[in-house]
Amino acid sequence: MSCAVSQKQNVTQKETAKPAQSQIHNHNDKELQIQIQMEGPHDQIEDEDKDKLSSFLTCEELLLDLSQVLKLREIFNMFARFSGCNTINVLKVPECLHAMGLRFVESTMKSFLTERLLKFPQSKPPSRVSFELVLSIYCDLASLEEVPTAAVMINGFRCCDTKNTGLLPYNMLRRMLHSLSERLRDAEVAELLDSMKDNKGNVKYVTLLETLFSPLDVDATEKLSQARLYLNALGKNASHMDMQKRDEFIRALRNLDRCRTGFVDPDQLLHLLNANGDRFTVNELSSLTRGMTNGKKEIDYRMFLGLIMND
């Protein structure tokens, strides 16, 4: 949660970066590890805004209401499973996105990935990335219309079918489709062409193009909508943070606030932040939480988490 510390007023960047990380670190305080169950409707989809989910739900709780995002998560987990952790190698990101049902221009995807990798605080970009980072790229790519539709491609190829036979030579199609190599995977094109070639070396190009350029995912629109809801609930810094540690932080705060007031004593929050030995001072916490306290000087911990995840 290093983004939280950047909000400290009159504190140097170097001094603030370290304590922020402790906000989501595992801690050994047994009491704070107790997980309590969700109560009441205020952590579910808000009645006044059906297009927004509570930002104080854990990732697993969010996924209970987002079945399409859960499907994407399961696809991601297939790639993560081989590594034994909850991240995947950056080199597997294109393959993972294809498995999620996307077709995209390779250079555009690489640009989105590079942009996100450069935002990590460490000097060397990570070699492994989280589901949330991949999902953010999924949203960007799914919002684009760079890949032409089947109808557009068919109309273009008909110009070469001067006799209106519905057939085009295998070699001609291969050359033409190779020019779209950024948008199509060569192996996929070659396999389809070989399977559809007749004994004269011709291919029914309409069937070919409908197969190559028809939408891969009939649920694409709903998946994009739910993916945006999920990422908005987590906050814009989700791609660069450990969501498991964020969820542990949420559970610990719930345990501190057994009466579910939405507020926590500053000393309790300070203890939670420093549970792993990092030193977060009273003045630093006071600076960060300015405007987040009630009449008892207790801190609105939802606002505090929102600060961490978004600023």
GROMACS .gro file of C-alpha atoms in nm:
model
  311
    1MET     CA    1   0.000   0.000   0.000
    2SER     CA    2   0.284   0.235  -0.080
    3CYS     CA    3   0.046   0.479  -0.248
    4ALA     CA    4  -0.101   0.575   0.090
    5VAL     CA    5   0.220   0.718   0.216
    6SER     CA    6   0.261   0.950  -0.079
    7GLN     CA    7  -0.024   1.153   0.073
    8LYS     CA    8   0.164   1.241   0.391
    9GLN     CA    9   0.199   1.614   0.424
   10ASN     CA   10   0.541   1.755   0.508
   11VAL     CA   11   0.699   1.408   0.514
   12THR     CA   12   0.966   1.306   0.266
   13GLN     CA   13   0.896   1.042   0.003
   14LYS     CA   14   1.169   0.817   0.138
   15GLU     CA   15   1.031   0.830   0.491
   16THR     CA   16   0.679   0.751   0.384
   17ALA     CA   17   0.731   0.469   0.134
   18LYS     CA   18   0.835   0.211   0.391
   19PRO     CA   19   0.545   0.232   0.643
   20ALA     CA   20   0.285   0.226   0.372
   21GLN     CA   21   0.384  -0.128   0.280
   22SER     CA   22   0.305  -0.243   0.632
   23GLN     CA   23  -0.061  -0.160   0.588
   24ILE     CA   24  -0.117  -0.483   0.401
   25HIS     CA   25   0.168  -0.698   0.529
   26ASN     CA   26   0.100  -1.018   0.717
   27HIS     CA   27   0.111  -0.956   1.089
   28ASN     CA   28   0.156  -1.191   1.381
   29ASP     CA   29  -0.095  -1.038   1.619
   30LYS     CA   30  -0.333  -1.330   1.674
   31GLU     CA   31  -0.627  -1.111   1.765
   32LEU     CA   32  -0.606  -0.917   1.443
   33GLN     CA   33  -0.602  -1.236   1.237
   34ILE     CA   34  -0.956  -1.333   1.342
   35GLN     CA   35  -1.187  -1.321   1.044
   36ILE     CA   36  -1.545  -1.213   1.111
   37GLN     CA   37  -1.837  -1.269   0.881
   38MET     CA   38  -1.998  -0.995   0.679
   39GLU     CA   39  -2.310  -0.847   0.837
   40GLY     CA   40  -2.572  -0.616   0.693
   41PRO     CA   41  -2.628  -0.493   0.338
   42HIS     CA   42  -2.388  -0.200   0.338
   43ASP     CA   43  -2.100  -0.404   0.195
   44GLN     CA   44  -2.303  -0.538  -0.095
   45ILE     CA   45  -2.404  -0.362  -0.416
   46GLU     CA   46  -2.523  -0.021  -0.303
   47ASP     CA   47  -2.893   0.043  -0.363
   48GLU     CA   48  -2.834   0.400  -0.472
   49ASP     CA   49  -2.573   0.301  -0.729
   50LYS     CA   50  -2.612  -0.038  -0.900
   51ASP     CA   51  -2.305   0.032  -1.111
   52LYS     CA   52  -2.070   0.046  -0.814
   53LEU     CA   53  -1.954  -0.216  -0.567
   54SER     CA   54  -1.831  -0.154  -0.216
   55SER     CA   55  -1.457  -0.096  -0.195
   56PHE     CA   56  -1.449  -0.265   0.146
   57LEU     CA   57  -1.512  -0.617   0.016
   58THR     CA   58  -1.234  -0.870  -0.022
   59CYS     CA   59  -1.155  -0.996  -0.370
   60GLU     CA   60  -1.333  -1.327  -0.307
   61GLU     CA   61  -1.642  -1.146  -0.179
   62LEU     CA   62  -1.650  -0.927  -0.489
   63LEU     CA   63  -1.630  -1.232  -0.714
   64LEU     CA   64  -1.943  -1.379  -0.555
   65ASP     CA   65  -2.146  -1.118  -0.744
   66LEU     CA   66  -1.929  -1.114  -1.058
   67SER     CA   67  -1.958  -1.453  -1.223
   68GLN     CA   68  -1.798  -1.340  -1.549
   69VAL     CA   69  -1.491  -1.206  -1.369
   70LEU     CA   70  -1.473  -1.533  -1.180
   71LYS     CA   71  -1.451  -1.713  -1.517
   72LEU     CA   72  -1.163  -1.487  -1.619
   73ARG     CA   73  -0.996  -1.552  -1.284
   74GLU     CA   74  -1.024  -1.928  -1.340
   75ILE     CA   75  -0.854  -1.892  -1.679
   76PHE     CA   76  -0.577  -1.687  -1.518
   77ASN     CA   77  -0.540  -1.951  -1.245
   78MET     CA   78  -0.474  -2.215  -1.510
   79PHE     CA   79  -0.159  -2.023  -1.605
   80ALA     CA   80  -0.066  -1.945  -1.244
   81ARG     CA   81  -0.114  -2.303  -1.127
   82PHE     CA   82   0.206  -2.424  -1.292
   83SER     CA   83   0.411  -2.176  -1.091
   84GLY     CA   84   0.255  -2.257  -0.757
   85CYS     CA   85   0.171  -1.892  -0.686
   86ASN     CA   86  -0.099  -1.639  -0.768
   87THR     CA   87   0.095  -1.460  -1.043
   88ILE     CA   88   0.200  -1.546  -1.398
   89ASN     CA   89   0.513  -1.479  -1.598
   90VAL     CA   90   0.487  -1.161  -1.809
   91LEU     CA   91   0.570  -1.367  -2.117
   92LYS     CA   92   0.247  -1.562  -2.064
   93VAL     CA   93   0.025  -1.252  -2.060
   94PRO     CA   94  -0.055  -1.258  -2.436
   95GLU     CA   95  -0.146  -1.627  -2.422
   96CYS     CA   96  -0.359  -1.570  -2.115
   97LEU     CA   97  -0.547  -1.283  -2.281
   98HIS     CA   98  -0.610  -1.498  -2.589
   99ALA     CA   99  -0.748  -1.770  -2.361
  100MET     CA  100  -0.978  -1.510  -2.207
  101GLY     CA  101  -1.133  -1.464  -2.551
  102LEU     CA  102  -0.955  -1.158  -2.688
  103ARG     CA  103  -0.810  -1.089  -3.031
  104PHE     CA  104  -0.578  -0.792  -3.037
  105VAL     CA  105  -0.293  -0.619  -3.210
  106GLU     CA  106   0.022  -0.755  -3.047
  107SER     CA  107   0.202  -0.421  -3.041
  108THR     CA  108  -0.094  -0.256  -2.866
  109MET     CA  109  -0.101  -0.525  -2.598
  110LYS     CA  110   0.275  -0.490  -2.542
  111SER     CA  111   0.235  -0.114  -2.507
  112PHE     CA  112  -0.033  -0.156  -2.239
  113LEU     CA  113   0.176  -0.414  -2.055
  114THR     CA  114   0.495  -0.205  -2.064
  115GLU     CA  115   0.307   0.100  -1.939
  116ARG     CA  116   0.190  -0.090  -1.633
  117LEU     CA  117   0.523  -0.256  -1.560
  118LEU     CA  118   0.696   0.082  -1.554
  119LYS     CA  119   0.462   0.201  -1.278
  120PHE     CA  120   0.599  -0.043  -1.023
  121PRO     CA  121   0.806   0.136  -0.755
  122GLN     CA  122   1.107  -0.093  -0.780
  123SER     CA  123   1.380  -0.001  -1.024
  124LYS     CA  124   1.353  -0.332  -1.211
  125PRO     CA  125   1.006  -0.419  -1.348
  126PRO     CA  126   0.866  -0.746  -1.210
  127SER     CA  127   0.885  -1.065  -1.413
  128ARG     CA  128   0.552  -1.186  -1.279
  129VAL     CA  129   0.217  -1.007  -1.269
  130SER     CA  130  -0.114  -1.041  -1.089
  131PHE     CA  131  -0.464  -1.118  -1.208
  132GLU     CA  132  -0.565  -0.756  -1.150
  133LEU     CA  133  -0.291  -0.627  -1.379
  134VAL     CA  134  -0.387  -0.871  -1.655
  135LEU     CA  135  -0.753  -0.782  -1.607
  136SER     CA  136  -0.677  -0.411  -1.647
  137ILE     CA  137  -0.510  -0.487  -1.981
  138TYR     CA  138  -0.808  -0.704  -2.074
  139CYS     CA  139  -1.039  -0.405  -2.018
  140ASP     CA  140  -0.825  -0.174  -2.231
  141LEU     CA  141  -0.800  -0.421  -2.519
  142ALA     CA  142  -1.167  -0.519  -2.505
  143SER     CA  143  -1.260  -0.152  -2.532
  144LEU     CA  144  -1.072  -0.110  -2.859
  145GLU     CA  145  -1.203  -0.187  -3.207
  146GLU     CA  146  -0.871  -0.248  -3.379
  147VAL     CA  147  -0.955  -0.599  -3.495
  148PRO     CA  148  -1.189  -0.587  -3.798
  149THR     CA  149  -1.519  -0.774  -3.802
  150ALA     CA  150  -1.582  -1.078  -4.019
  151ALA     CA  151  -1.821  -0.878  -4.240
  152VAL     CA  152  -1.560  -0.611  -4.310
  153MET     CA  153  -1.298  -0.871  -4.399
  154ILE     CA  154  -1.534  -1.066  -4.625
  155ASN     CA  155  -1.625  -0.753  -4.822
  156GLY     CA  156  -1.257  -0.676  -4.869
  157PHE     CA  157  -1.168  -1.025  -4.989
  158ARG     CA  158  -1.460  -1.036  -5.232
  159CYS     CA  159  -1.273  -0.785  -5.448
  160CYS     CA  160  -1.032  -1.067  -5.531
  161ASP     CA  161  -1.313  -1.310  -5.612
  162THR     CA  162  -1.379  -1.170  -5.959
  163LYS     CA  163  -1.583  -1.474  -6.072
  164ASN     CA  164  -1.789  -1.476  -5.752
  165THR     CA  165  -1.713  -1.842  -5.683
  166GLY     CA  166  -1.674  -1.805  -5.309
  167LEU     CA  167  -1.326  -1.952  -5.346
  168LEU     CA  168  -0.978  -1.804  -5.336
  169PRO     CA  169  -0.640  -1.975  -5.383
  170TYR     CA  170  -0.470  -2.106  -5.070
  171ASN     CA  171  -0.145  -1.921  -5.141
  172MET     CA  172  -0.321  -1.589  -5.201
  173LEU     CA  173  -0.514  -1.617  -4.875
  174ARG     CA  174  -0.203  -1.709  -4.683
  175ARG     CA  175  -0.017  -1.402  -4.816
  176MET     CA  176  -0.309  -1.171  -4.744
  177LEU     CA  177  -0.365  -1.305  -4.395
  178HIS     CA  178   0.006  -1.288  -4.320
  179SER     CA  179  -0.020  -0.910  -4.360
  180LEU     CA  180  -0.255  -0.920  -4.061
  181SER     CA  181  -0.008  -1.122  -3.855
  182GLU     CA  182  -0.027  -0.883  -3.561
  183ARG     CA  183  -0.397  -0.950  -3.532
  184LEU     CA  184  -0.390  -1.323  -3.596
  185ARG     CA  185  -0.177  -1.600  -3.458
  186ASP     CA  186   0.014  -1.768  -3.740
  187ALA     CA  187  -0.047  -2.117  -3.605
  188GLU     CA  188  -0.421  -2.061  -3.594
  189VAL     CA  189  -0.429  -1.932  -3.954
  190ALA     CA  190  -0.212  -2.212  -4.089
  191GLU     CA  191  -0.417  -2.481  -3.920
  192LEU     CA  192  -0.745  -2.342  -4.055
  193LEU     CA  193  -0.612  -2.294  -4.408
  194ASP     CA  194  -0.475  -2.646  -4.422
  195SER     CA  195  -0.800  -2.796  -4.294
  196MET     CA  196  -1.018  -2.601  -4.543
  197LYS     CA  197  -0.810  -2.636  -4.862
  198ASP     CA  198  -0.976  -2.843  -5.134
  199ASN     CA  199  -0.799  -3.073  -5.382
  200LYS     CA  200  -0.749  -2.782  -5.623
  201GLY     CA  201  -0.579  -2.566  -5.362
  202ASN     CA  202  -0.876  -2.333  -5.309
  203VAL     CA  203  -1.043  -2.226  -4.986
  204LYS     CA  204  -1.396  -2.106  -4.908
  205TYR     CA  205  -1.286  -1.768  -4.782
  206VAL     CA  206  -1.623  -1.664  -4.631
  207THR     CA  207  -1.620  -1.962  -4.395
  208LEU     CA  208  -1.253  -1.902  -4.321
  209LEU     CA  209  -1.300  -1.535  -4.234
  210GLU     CA  210  -1.613  -1.599  -4.028
  211THR     CA  211  -1.411  -1.846  -3.823
  212LEU     CA  212  -1.113  -1.615  -3.783
  213PHE     CA  213  -1.291  -1.286  -3.717
  214SER     CA  214  -1.618  -1.374  -3.549
  215PRO     CA  215  -1.631  -1.283  -3.179
  216LEU     CA  216  -1.456  -1.543  -2.968
  217ASP     CA  217  -1.669  -1.476  -2.663
  218VAL     CA  218  -2.046  -1.429  -2.666
  219ASP     CA  219  -2.026  -1.295  -2.309
  220ALA     CA  220  -1.761  -1.036  -2.396
  221THR     CA  221  -1.978  -0.732  -2.322
  222GLU     CA  222  -2.085  -0.858  -1.981
  223LYS     CA  223  -1.731  -0.965  -1.896
  224LEU     CA  224  -1.598  -0.619  -1.975
  225SER     CA  225  -1.871  -0.454  -1.767
  226GLN     CA  226  -1.808  -0.678  -1.466
  227ALA     CA  227  -1.430  -0.649  -1.499
  228ARG     CA  228  -1.460  -0.272  -1.476
  229LEU     CA  229  -1.683  -0.302  -1.169
  230TYR     CA  230  -1.429  -0.528  -1.003
  231LEU     CA  231  -1.130  -0.304  -1.072
  232ASN     CA  232  -1.320   0.012  -0.973
  233ALA     CA  233  -1.413  -0.148  -0.640
  234LEU     CA  234  -1.050  -0.236  -0.570
  235GLY     CA  235  -0.909   0.101  -0.672
  236LYS     CA  236  -0.675   0.222  -0.944
  237ASN     CA  237  -0.363   0.097  -0.763
  238ALA     CA  238  -0.482  -0.266  -0.756
  239SER     CA  239  -0.261  -0.368  -1.048
  240HIS     CA  240   0.054  -0.289  -0.851
  241MET     CA  241  -0.040  -0.417  -0.506
  242ASP     CA  242  -0.069  -0.752  -0.334
  243MET     CA  243  -0.443  -0.811  -0.310
  244GLN     CA  244  -0.402  -1.092  -0.060
  245LYS     CA  245  -0.241  -0.850   0.184
  246ARG     CA  246  -0.512  -0.592   0.113
  247ASP     CA  247  -0.776  -0.851   0.203
  248GLU     CA  248  -0.595  -0.940   0.524
  249PHE     CA  249  -0.591  -0.571   0.613
  250ILE     CA  250  -0.968  -0.550   0.558
  251ARG     CA  251  -1.034  -0.854   0.777
  252ALA     CA  252  -0.819  -0.713   1.055
  253LEU     CA  253  -1.007  -0.382   1.043
  254ARG     CA  254  -1.340  -0.564   1.062
  255ASN     CA  255  -1.216  -0.746   1.368
  256LEU     CA  256  -1.114  -0.422   1.533
  257ASP     CA  257  -1.455  -0.268   1.468
  258ARG     CA  258  -1.682  -0.536   1.612
  259CYS     CA  259  -1.968  -0.285   1.652
  260ARG     CA  260  -1.937  -0.198   1.282
  261THR     CA  261  -1.924   0.177   1.334
  262GLY     CA  262  -1.692   0.235   1.037
  263PHE     CA  263  -1.433   0.398   1.263
  264VAL     CA  264  -1.126   0.276   1.448
  265ASP     CA  265  -0.912   0.424   1.721
  266PRO     CA  266  -0.588   0.580   1.588
  267ASP     CA  267  -0.377   0.375   1.829
  268GLN     CA  268  -0.538   0.054   1.705
  269LEU     CA  269  -0.482   0.147   1.343
  270LEU     CA  270  -0.124   0.245   1.422
  271HIS     CA  271  -0.068  -0.092   1.588
  272LEU     CA  272  -0.206  -0.268   1.282
  273LEU     CA  273   0.012  -0.069   1.044
  274ASN     CA  274   0.324  -0.135   1.248
  275ALA     CA  275   0.250  -0.502   1.325
  276ASN     CA  276   0.548  -0.616   1.119
  277GLY     CA  277   0.800  -0.385   1.277
  278ASP     CA  278   0.780  -0.088   1.039
  279ARG     CA  279   0.756   0.240   1.222
  280PHE     CA  280   0.462   0.457   1.131
  281THR     CA  281   0.452   0.757   1.366
  282VAL     CA  282   0.149   0.921   1.524
  283ASN     CA  283   0.220   1.243   1.336
  284GLU     CA  284   0.249   1.063   1.004
  285LEU     CA  285  -0.082   0.884   1.057
  286SER     CA  286  -0.245   1.209   1.166
  287SER     CA  287  -0.124   1.379   0.849
  288LEU     CA  288  -0.253   1.098   0.629
  289THR     CA  289  -0.595   1.081   0.792
  290ARG     CA  290  -0.666   1.451   0.807
  291GLY     CA  291  -1.035   1.499   0.737
  292MET     CA  292  -1.114   1.131   0.804
  293THR     CA  293  -1.195   1.152   1.177
  294ASN     CA  294  -1.519   1.185   1.375
  295GLY     CA  295  -1.586   1.381   1.694
  296LYS     CA  296  -1.407   1.116   1.899
  297LYS     CA  297  -1.099   1.152   1.676
  298GLU     CA  298  -1.154   0.799   1.549
  299ILE     CA  299  -1.048   0.728   1.190
  300ASP     CA  300  -1.285   0.635   0.907
  301TYR     CA  301  -1.096   0.326   0.795
  302ARG     CA  302  -1.289   0.291   0.469
  303MET     CA  303  -1.172   0.635   0.363
  304PHE     CA  304  -0.822   0.540   0.471
  305LEU     CA  305  -0.828   0.225   0.257
  306GLY     CA  306  -0.965   0.429  -0.032
  307LEU     CA  307  -0.672   0.666   0.000
  308ILE     CA  308  -0.428   0.378  -0.013
  309MET     CA  309  -0.588   0.214  -0.314
  310ASN     CA  310  -0.650   0.524  -0.525
  311ASP     CA  311  -0.400   0.801  -0.450
   0.00000   0.00000   0.00000
